[in-house]
Amino acid sequence: MKKTTKFPDGFYWGGATAANQVEGAWEVGGKGISVSDVITVGTHQNPRRVSLDMSEQLYYPSHKASEHYDHYKEDIALFAEMGFKMYRFSISWVRIFPNGDEEKPNEEGLLFYDKIFEELKKYNIEPLVTISHNELPLHLAKKFNGWASRKMIDCFMKLCNVLFERYKDYVTYWIPFNEINNLSLPISGFVQGGIIADDMKTFGGGTDNAQLRFQALHHVLVAGAKAVQLGKSINPNFQFGSMTCHITLYPLTCKPEDIVLTQQEDLLRNCFCSDVQLKGEYPYFQEKYYQDNGIIIDITEEDKKLLKENLHDFYAFSYYMSVCRSSDPDADQTSGNIMGGARNPYLEESEWDWQIDPVGLRYTLNKVYDRYRVPVMITENGLGATDKFENGIIHDPYRIDYLRTHIEQMKEAINDGVELIAYTPWGCIDLVSVSTGEMKKRYGFIYVDADDNGEGTFNRYRKDSFNWYKKVIQSNGEDL
Ligand code: BG6
């Protein structure tokens, strides 16, 4: 019998970006310097370098990014043309508090976001706002070693207070922290945690201090709970999302050792943070992990109370790929988003070696819904690929295939009973890649004519996937 399940009415089709990857205008409007502003361009083979004192010889992709700061009207009009119901973007912390520890916000920065909200309202596009997405003030990283210090909580709350008060009539959905679980891995210590290792030279490089990193993560979790508390006191209708970078893990074989290895890592990497934010306390496995690794976290009774009483409302996650875990040290390895793993022989890989696994999306949707029973949003998904640009025309069937097969699996998950309410694929307009800093790793429906060195006209062009996605939205996911 043919399935009749449809996407629910009011499903939020849309797209997602982050300020540091799309806005550019890094010195405009009183903006300060964020951690992302001191990370150079790299490639898949050559890691991005971090230079705290910027060098004129090097290119820092966030400085120009996609020049959305100047093109925002045109960009939002293009999103509206595709029929977006939701747009996920981040508010750059350093546009609002350039150093992070000022008393008063920078009005010029707020005026920029006022315009974005007005523009979205004009087209009836629901904003989904990420408050912190790799835009931590560099000053706070230098002053406090970032989130390693509890003092960061107050700085973050000042930002939240300004945003909640100013935008309380524009925004319902907030994500306090992008991919909060990334801090459980050394690679995100600087870009997400603002932790500066003495010998840090490259993105994710330098000696890792797990004690500091997990203490930082604890402060982030407390800040998230405080954001919920403050937000709901300002507008009880606010909805807060716990967001995880979900790297779906499979055992490479059915050998029990592979299965336990996979389970353990899945709990630590994928479940820990959302368990705290959606269940209200540290899970048993995390406490054991800390004991086994000699990590002692300063958790006060007040922290515990805050976490318990201020749960997030929905589960948001990014999904790009899956990898395997194997107890065999010689298993063939592949790379990936924040982590790689053993190569799955049944999957194809992107040009950047991320394994493409649409069925894994259905599996993941069921897994997270079963665990939390709250509405679910897929707030990032997509294929980073090189596009061929010829006379303003971009044929990108590979991107359409990737998205189509993932949307098909979303439908299956809805048919399974998962309460999926939103889909905002990543980089709906081409933007700078986090892992490599390249522009040529493109995700967009909209092509931005700029290269890895920030050269180009920055003109916008509709790719084939633009018209395809428009049709998908128009038919509420029926015409794929
Ligand atoms: C997610 C981040 O982890 O992956 C995004 O939230 C990022 O900011 C996305 O851009 C894709 O990764 P990359 O390295 O291809 O940009």
Coordinates of C-alpha atoms and ligand atoms in Angstrom, one line a residue:
M1 CA 0.0 0.0 0.0
K2 CA 1.3 3.4 -0.9
K3 CA 2.1 5.7 2.1
T4 CA 0.1 8.8 2.4
T5 CA 2.1 10.6 5.1
K6 CA 2.6 14.2 4.4
F7 CA 4.6 17.0 6.0
P8 CA 2.3 18.7 8.5
D9 CA 0.6 22.0 7.6
G10 CA 2.7 24.8 8.9
F11 CA 5.9 22.8 8.5
Y12 CA 8.9 25.2 8.7
W13 CA 10.8 24.9 5.4
G14 CA 13.8 27.2 5.3
G15 CA 17.5 27.6 5.5
A16 CA 20.3 28.5 7.9
T17 CA 23.4 30.6 8.1
A18 CA 25.7 32.1 10.8
A19 CA 26.9 35.7 11.1
N20 CA 30.6 35.0 10.9
Q21 CA 30.3 32.8 7.8
V22 CA 28.0 35.1 5.8
E23 CA 27.9 38.7 6.9
G24 CA 31.5 40.0 6.3
A25 CA 31.8 43.8 7.0
W26 CA 34.0 42.8 9.9
E27 CA 35.0 46.3 10.8
V28 CA 31.8 48.1 10.0
G29 CA 29.2 49.6 12.4
G30 CA 31.4 49.4 15.5
K31 CA 31.7 45.7 15.4
G32 CA 34.4 44.1 17.5
I33 CA 36.7 41.2 16.7
S34 CA 35.4 37.6 17.3
V35 CA 37.4 34.4 17.6
S36 CA 36.4 33.5 14.0
D37 CA 37.9 36.8 12.7
V38 CA 41.4 35.6 13.5
I39 CA 41.2 32.2 11.7
T40 CA 42.8 32.2 8.2
V41 CA 41.6 30.4 5.1
G42 CA 42.7 26.8 4.8
T43 CA 42.0 23.8 2.6
H44 CA 40.9 20.2 3.1
Q45 CA 44.6 19.3 3.4
N46 CA 46.0 22.4 5.1
P47 CA 44.4 23.3 8.4
R48 CA 43.2 26.9 9.0
R49 CA 45.7 28.9 11.1
V50 CA 44.9 31.0 14.1
S51 CA 46.8 34.2 14.5
L52 CA 45.6 36.3 17.4
D53 CA 47.4 39.3 16.0
M54 CA 46.2 39.5 12.4
S55 CA 48.7 39.6 9.6
E56 CA 48.1 41.6 6.5
Q57 CA 49.7 38.9 4.4
L58 CA 47.0 36.3 5.4
Y59 CA 43.3 36.1 4.4
Y60 CA 40.7 35.8 7.1
P61 CA 37.5 34.6 5.4
S62 CA 35.0 36.0 7.9
H63 CA 36.2 39.5 7.0
K64 CA 34.3 39.5 3.7
A65 CA 32.4 36.2 3.9
S66 CA 29.5 36.5 1.5
E67 CA 29.0 40.2 2.1
H68 CA 25.5 39.5 3.4
Y69 CA 25.8 42.7 5.5
D70 CA 25.5 44.7 2.3
H71 CA 23.3 42.3 0.4
Y72 CA 20.8 41.3 3.2
K73 CA 17.8 42.8 1.4
E74 CA 18.4 41.0 -1.8
D75 CA 19.3 37.8 0.1
I76 CA 16.1 37.7 2.1
A77 CA 14.1 38.5 -1.0
L78 CA 15.6 35.5 -2.6
F79 CA 14.8 33.3 0.4
A80 CA 11.2 34.7 0.2
E81 CA 11.1 33.8 -3.5
M82 CA 11.9 30.2 -2.6
G83 CA 9.0 30.4 -0.2
F84 CA 11.0 30.1 3.1
K85 CA 8.8 29.8 6.1
M86 CA 11.8 30.0 8.5
Y87 CA 15.3 31.5 8.4
R88 CA 17.9 30.5 11.0
F89 CA 20.7 33.0 11.5
S90 CA 23.0 34.0 14.3
I91 CA 23.4 37.5 15.8
S92 CA 27.0 38.3 16.0
W93 CA 27.9 38.9 19.7
V94 CA 30.6 41.4 18.7
R95 CA 28.3 43.6 16.7
I96 CA 26.2 44.0 19.9
F97 CA 29.0 44.0 22.5
P98 CA 32.3 44.6 20.6
N99 CA 34.5 43.5 23.5
G100 CA 31.9 41.6 25.4
D101 CA 32.3 43.4 28.7
E102 CA 30.9 46.8 27.9
E103 CA 28.1 48.2 30.0
K104 CA 26.0 49.3 27.1
P105 CA 25.3 47.6 23.7
N106 CA 26.4 49.0 20.4
E107 CA 23.3 50.6 18.9
E108 CA 24.6 50.5 15.4
G109 CA 24.9 46.7 15.6
L110 CA 21.4 46.4 16.9
L111 CA 20.1 48.6 14.1
F112 CA 21.5 46.1 11.5
Y113 CA 19.5 43.3 13.1
D114 CA 16.4 45.5 13.4
K115 CA 16.5 45.7 9.6
I116 CA 16.9 41.9 9.2
F117 CA 13.9 41.3 11.5
E118 CA 11.8 43.9 9.6
E119 CA 12.7 42.3 6.3
L120 CA 11.8 38.8 7.5
K121 CA 8.5 40.2 8.8
K122 CA 7.7 41.7 5.5
Y123 CA 7.8 38.2 3.9
N124 CA 6.3 36.4 6.8
I125 CA 9.4 34.4 7.5
E126 CA 9.8 33.1 11.0
P127 CA 13.2 33.8 12.5
L128 CA 15.1 31.1 14.3
V129 CA 17.9 32.9 16.2
T130 CA 21.1 31.4 17.3
I131 CA 22.7 33.6 20.0
S132 CA 26.2 32.1 20.0
H133 CA 27.7 30.6 16.9
N134 CA 31.5 31.0 16.9
E135 CA 31.2 34.7 17.4
L136 CA 32.6 35.0 20.9
P137 CA 34.5 38.3 21.5
L138 CA 38.2 37.8 21.1
H139 CA 38.7 40.2 24.0
L140 CA 36.8 37.8 26.3
A141 CA 38.9 34.9 25.1
K142 CA 42.1 36.8 25.9
K143 CA 40.8 38.2 29.2
F144 CA 39.1 35.2 30.7
N145 CA 40.3 32.3 28.6
G146 CA 36.7 32.2 27.3
W147 CA 34.1 30.0 28.8
A148 CA 36.7 28.4 31.1
S149 CA 35.8 31.3 33.4
R150 CA 32.4 31.5 35.1
K151 CA 32.5 35.3 34.5
M152 CA 31.5 34.5 30.9
I153 CA 28.0 33.6 32.1
D154 CA 27.3 37.3 33.1
C155 CA 28.7 38.6 29.8
F156 CA 26.4 36.2 27.9
M157 CA 23.4 37.0 30.0
K158 CA 23.9 40.7 29.2
L159 CA 23.8 39.9 25.5
C160 CA 20.6 37.7 26.0
N161 CA 18.9 40.4 28.0
V162 CA 19.4 43.0 25.2
L163 CA 18.3 40.6 22.5
F164 CA 15.2 39.3 24.4
E165 CA 14.0 42.8 25.3
R166 CA 14.6 44.2 21.9
Y167 CA 13.3 41.4 19.8
K168 CA 10.6 40.0 22.1
D169 CA 7.9 40.8 19.5
Y170 CA 9.8 39.4 16.6
V171 CA 11.2 36.1 17.8
T172 CA 9.6 33.0 19.2
Y173 CA 12.4 30.4 18.6
W174 CA 15.9 30.8 20.0
I175 CA 18.9 28.5 20.0
P176 CA 21.2 29.9 22.8
F177 CA 24.2 27.8 21.5
N178 CA 25.0 26.3 18.2
E179 CA 26.1 22.7 18.4
I180 CA 26.7 22.9 22.1
N181 CA 28.2 19.4 22.2
N182 CA 31.2 20.4 20.0
L183 CA 33.0 21.6 23.1
S184 CA 33.2 18.0 24.2
L185 CA 35.9 17.7 21.5
P186 CA 39.3 19.4 21.5
I187 CA 38.7 20.8 18.0
S188 CA 36.2 23.3 19.2
G189 CA 38.1 24.6 22.3
F190 CA 39.0 27.9 20.7
V191 CA 36.3 28.7 18.2
Q192 CA 33.5 27.7 20.5
G193 CA 35.0 27.9 23.9
G194 CA 37.4 30.8 23.4
I195 CA 40.1 28.8 25.2
I196 CA 43.6 29.8 24.1
A197 CA 46.2 27.0 24.3
D198 CA 49.8 28.4 24.6
D199 CA 50.9 26.4 21.6
M200 CA 47.7 26.9 19.5
K201 CA 48.7 27.6 15.9
T202 CA 45.9 26.0 13.9
F203 CA 42.1 25.6 14.1
G204 CA 41.6 22.9 16.7
G205 CA 45.4 22.7 17.3
G206 CA 47.4 23.2 20.5
T207 CA 47.6 21.2 23.6
D208 CA 44.1 20.2 24.8
N209 CA 43.2 20.7 28.4
A210 CA 40.1 18.5 28.9
Q211 CA 39.6 19.8 32.5
L212 CA 39.3 23.4 31.3
R213 CA 37.2 22.4 28.3
F214 CA 34.6 20.5 30.2
Q215 CA 34.5 23.2 32.9
A216 CA 33.8 25.6 30.1
L217 CA 31.1 23.4 28.7
H218 CA 29.5 23.3 32.2
H219 CA 29.5 27.1 32.2
V220 CA 27.9 27.1 28.8
L221 CA 25.2 24.7 30.0
V222 CA 24.4 26.9 33.0
A223 CA 24.3 29.9 30.7
G224 CA 21.8 28.1 28.5
A225 CA 19.5 27.4 31.5
K226 CA 19.8 31.0 32.6
A227 CA 18.9 32.1 29.1
V228 CA 15.7 30.0 29.3
Q229 CA 14.9 31.4 32.7
L230 CA 15.4 35.0 31.7
G231 CA 13.8 34.6 28.3
K232 CA 10.6 33.1 29.6
S233 CA 10.3 35.9 32.2
I234 CA 10.4 38.4 29.4
N235 CA 8.2 36.5 27.0
P236 CA 6.5 33.3 28.2
N237 CA 6.0 32.3 24.6
F238 CA 9.7 32.0 23.8
Q239 CA 10.7 28.5 22.8
F240 CA 14.3 27.4 23.3
G241 CA 16.2 24.8 21.4
S242 CA 18.9 22.5 22.6
M243 CA 21.2 22.1 19.6
T244 CA 23.5 19.2 18.9
C245 CA 25.9 18.4 16.1
H246 CA 24.7 14.9 15.7
I247 CA 27.4 12.7 14.3
T248 CA 25.5 9.5 13.8
L249 CA 27.6 6.5 14.8
Y250 CA 27.3 2.9 13.8
P251 CA 29.3 -0.1 14.9
L252 CA 31.4 -1.2 12.0
T253 CA 30.5 -4.8 12.7
C254 CA 28.2 -6.7 14.9
K255 CA 31.1 -7.7 17.2
P256 CA 29.9 -6.8 20.7
E257 CA 33.1 -4.8 21.4
D258 CA 32.3 -2.5 18.4
I259 CA 28.7 -2.1 19.6
V260 CA 29.7 -1.1 23.1
L261 CA 32.4 1.3 21.8
T262 CA 29.8 2.9 19.6
Q263 CA 27.2 3.2 22.3
Q264 CA 29.7 4.8 24.8
E265 CA 30.8 7.4 22.3
D266 CA 27.3 8.1 21.2
L267 CA 26.3 8.9 24.8
L268 CA 29.3 11.1 25.4
R269 CA 29.3 13.0 22.1
N270 CA 25.7 13.1 21.0
C271 CA 23.6 12.7 24.1
F272 CA 25.3 14.4 27.0
C273 CA 24.5 18.0 26.4
S274 CA 20.9 17.5 25.2
D275 CA 20.3 15.2 28.2
V276 CA 21.3 18.0 30.5
Q277 CA 19.2 20.6 28.6
L278 CA 16.1 18.5 28.1
K279 CA 16.2 16.2 31.2
G280 CA 17.6 18.7 33.6
E281 CA 20.7 16.9 35.1
Y282 CA 24.0 15.4 34.2
P283 CA 23.6 11.9 32.9
Y284 CA 25.2 9.0 34.8
F285 CA 27.7 8.2 32.0
Q286 CA 29.1 11.7 32.0
E287 CA 29.9 11.5 35.7
K288 CA 31.6 8.2 35.2
Y289 CA 33.6 9.7 32.3
Y290 CA 34.8 12.5 34.5
Q291 CA 35.8 10.1 37.2
D292 CA 37.7 7.9 34.8
N293 CA 39.5 10.8 33.3
G294 CA 40.4 12.7 36.5
I295 CA 38.1 15.6 35.5
I296 CA 36.6 17.5 38.4
I297 CA 33.9 20.0 37.5
D298 CA 32.9 22.8 39.8
I299 CA 29.1 22.4 39.9
T300 CA 27.3 24.4 42.5
E301 CA 23.9 23.5 44.1
E302 CA 22.6 26.6 42.4
D303 CA 23.8 25.4 39.0
K304 CA 22.0 22.1 39.6
K305 CA 18.8 23.9 40.5
L306 CA 19.0 26.1 37.4
L307 CA 19.6 23.1 35.1
K308 CA 16.7 21.2 36.7
E309 CA 14.2 24.1 36.5
N310 CA 14.9 25.6 33.1
L311 CA 14.6 22.9 30.5
H312 CA 14.8 23.8 26.8
D313 CA 11.6 23.2 24.7
F314 CA 12.7 21.6 21.5
Y315 CA 15.5 19.5 20.1
A316 CA 17.5 20.9 17.2
F317 CA 20.4 19.2 15.4
S318 CA 22.7 19.4 12.5
Y319 CA 22.9 16.3 10.4
Y320 CA 25.4 15.9 7.6
M321 CA 26.8 12.4 7.8
S322 CA 27.5 9.2 9.8
V323 CA 30.6 7.3 10.6
C324 CA 31.5 4.0 12.1
R325 CA 33.3 2.9 15.2
S326 CA 35.5 -0.2 15.3
S327 CA 37.6 -1.9 17.9
D328 CA 40.0 -2.9 15.1
P329 CA 42.8 -0.3 15.0
D330 CA 43.5 -1.1 11.4
A331 CA 40.0 -0.3 10.2
D332 CA 39.9 2.0 7.2
Q333 CA 39.4 5.6 8.4
T334 CA 37.6 8.6 6.9
S335 CA 37.2 12.2 8.0
G336 CA 34.1 14.2 8.8
N337 CA 32.5 17.2 10.4
I338 CA 33.8 17.6 14.0
M339 CA 35.0 14.0 14.0
G340 CA 35.6 11.2 11.6
G341 CA 35.8 7.5 12.1
A342 CA 35.9 4.1 10.4
R343 CA 34.7 4.1 6.8
N344 CA 31.3 2.6 6.1
P345 CA 31.6 0.5 3.0
Y346 CA 28.0 1.0 2.1
L347 CA 28.1 4.8 1.8
E348 CA 29.4 7.3 -0.7
E349 CA 31.4 10.3 0.3
S350 CA 31.4 14.0 -0.5
E351 CA 34.4 15.7 -2.1
W352 CA 35.4 16.6 1.5
D353 CA 35.1 12.9 2.6
W354 CA 31.9 13.3 4.6
Q355 CA 29.9 10.1 4.2
I356 CA 26.4 10.6 2.7
D357 CA 23.8 8.8 4.7
P358 CA 20.1 9.8 4.1
V359 CA 18.7 6.7 5.8
G360 CA 20.8 7.6 8.9
L361 CA 18.7 10.7 9.1
R362 CA 15.5 8.6 9.7
Y363 CA 17.4 6.5 12.2
T364 CA 18.6 9.7 14.0
L365 CA 15.2 11.3 14.0
N366 CA 13.7 8.3 15.7
K367 CA 16.5 8.0 18.1
V368 CA 16.3 11.6 19.4
Y369 CA 12.5 11.7 19.4
D370 CA 12.4 8.5 21.4
R371 CA 14.9 9.9 23.9
Y372 CA 13.3 13.3 24.4
R373 CA 9.7 13.4 23.2
V374 CA 9.8 17.1 22.3
P375 CA 9.4 18.7 18.9
V376 CA 12.4 18.3 16.6
M377 CA 14.0 20.7 14.2
I378 CA 16.8 19.8 11.6
T379 CA 18.6 23.1 11.8
E380 CA 21.5 22.1 9.5
N381 CA 21.9 19.6 6.7
G382 CA 23.4 19.7 3.2
L383 CA 26.2 18.9 0.8
G384 CA 29.3 21.0 0.6
A385 CA 30.4 20.7 -3.0
T386 CA 32.3 22.5 -5.7
D387 CA 30.0 24.2 -8.2
K388 CA 30.7 25.0 -11.8
F389 CA 29.7 28.5 -12.7
E390 CA 29.2 29.3 -16.4
N391 CA 27.6 32.5 -17.5
G392 CA 25.4 32.8 -14.5
I393 CA 24.2 29.2 -14.7
I394 CA 24.9 26.6 -12.0
H395 CA 23.7 23.0 -12.5
D396 CA 23.9 21.2 -9.2
P397 CA 22.1 17.9 -9.5
Y398 CA 24.3 16.3 -6.8
R399 CA 23.0 18.8 -4.3
I400 CA 19.4 18.2 -5.3
D401 CA 20.0 14.4 -5.0
Y402 CA 21.5 14.8 -1.5
L403 CA 18.6 17.0 -0.3
R404 CA 15.9 14.9 -2.0
T405 CA 17.0 11.7 -0.4
H406 CA 17.3 13.3 3.0
I407 CA 13.8 14.8 2.7
E408 CA 12.4 11.4 1.7
Q409 CA 13.8 10.0 4.9
M410 CA 12.3 12.9 6.9
K411 CA 9.0 11.8 5.5
E412 CA 9.6 8.3 6.6
A413 CA 10.4 9.5 10.1
I414 CA 7.2 11.6 10.2
N415 CA 5.4 8.4 9.1
D416 CA 7.1 6.6 12.0
G417 CA 5.6 9.2 14.3
V418 CA 8.4 11.7 14.9
E419 CA 7.2 15.2 15.6
L420 CA 9.5 17.0 13.1
I421 CA 8.5 20.7 12.8
A422 CA 11.3 22.4 10.8
Y423 CA 14.0 21.9 8.2
T424 CA 16.6 24.6 7.7
P425 CA 19.3 23.3 5.4
W426 CA 22.7 24.7 5.9
G427 CA 24.2 27.6 4.0
C428 CA 21.1 28.3 2.0
I429 CA 23.2 31.0 0.4
D430 CA 26.9 30.1 -0.2
L431 CA 29.1 31.0 2.7
V432 CA 32.5 30.3 4.2
S433 CA 33.2 26.8 5.5
V434 CA 34.0 26.5 9.1
S435 CA 36.4 23.5 8.8
T436 CA 38.4 24.8 5.9
G437 CA 37.6 28.4 5.5
E438 CA 37.0 27.8 1.8
M439 CA 34.2 29.5 -0.2
K440 CA 34.4 26.7 -2.8
K441 CA 32.8 24.3 -0.4
R442 CA 29.4 25.5 -1.3
Y443 CA 26.1 24.5 0.3
G444 CA 23.8 27.1 -1.2
F445 CA 20.7 27.3 -3.4
I446 CA 22.1 30.8 -4.1
Y447 CA 25.5 31.1 -5.7
V448 CA 27.8 33.9 -4.4
D449 CA 30.4 34.9 -6.9
A450 CA 33.4 35.0 -4.7
D451 CA 36.5 32.8 -4.3
D452 CA 38.5 31.4 -1.4
N453 CA 40.5 34.6 -1.2
G454 CA 37.6 36.9 -1.1
E455 CA 37.9 38.0 -4.7
G456 CA 34.8 38.3 -7.0
T457 CA 31.7 40.4 -7.7
F458 CA 29.7 38.9 -4.8
N459 CA 26.8 38.9 -7.2
R460 CA 24.0 36.4 -6.4
Y461 CA 22.8 33.7 -8.9
R462 CA 20.0 31.1 -8.6
K463 CA 21.3 27.5 -8.9
D464 CA 19.2 24.7 -10.3
S465 CA 18.6 23.7 -6.7
F466 CA 17.0 27.1 -6.0
N467 CA 14.1 26.3 -8.3
W468 CA 13.9 22.7 -7.1
Y469 CA 13.6 23.8 -3.5
K470 CA 11.0 26.4 -4.3
K471 CA 8.9 23.6 -5.8
V472 CA 9.5 21.4 -2.8
I473 CA 8.3 24.1 -0.4
Q474 CA 5.3 25.0 -2.7
S475 CA 4.1 21.4 -2.6
N476 CA 4.9 21.1 1.1
G477 CA 7.4 18.3 0.4
E478 CA 5.3 16.4 -2.1
D479 CA 7.1 17.3 -5.3
L480 CA 10.6 16.1 -4.8
Ligands
BG6_1 C1 28.3 22.8 11.4 C2 28.4 24.3 11.8 O1 29.1 22.0 12.3 O2 28.8 22.4 10.2 C3 28.4 25.2 10.7 O3 27.4 24.6 12.7 C4 29.3 24.7 9.6 O4 28.8 26.5 11.1 C5 28.7 23.4 9.1 O5 29.5 25.5 8.5 C6 29.3 22.7 7.9 O6 30.7 22.6 8.1 P1 31.8 23.1 7.1 O7 33.0 22.8 7.7 O8 31.5 22.4 5.8 O9 31.5 24.6 7.0

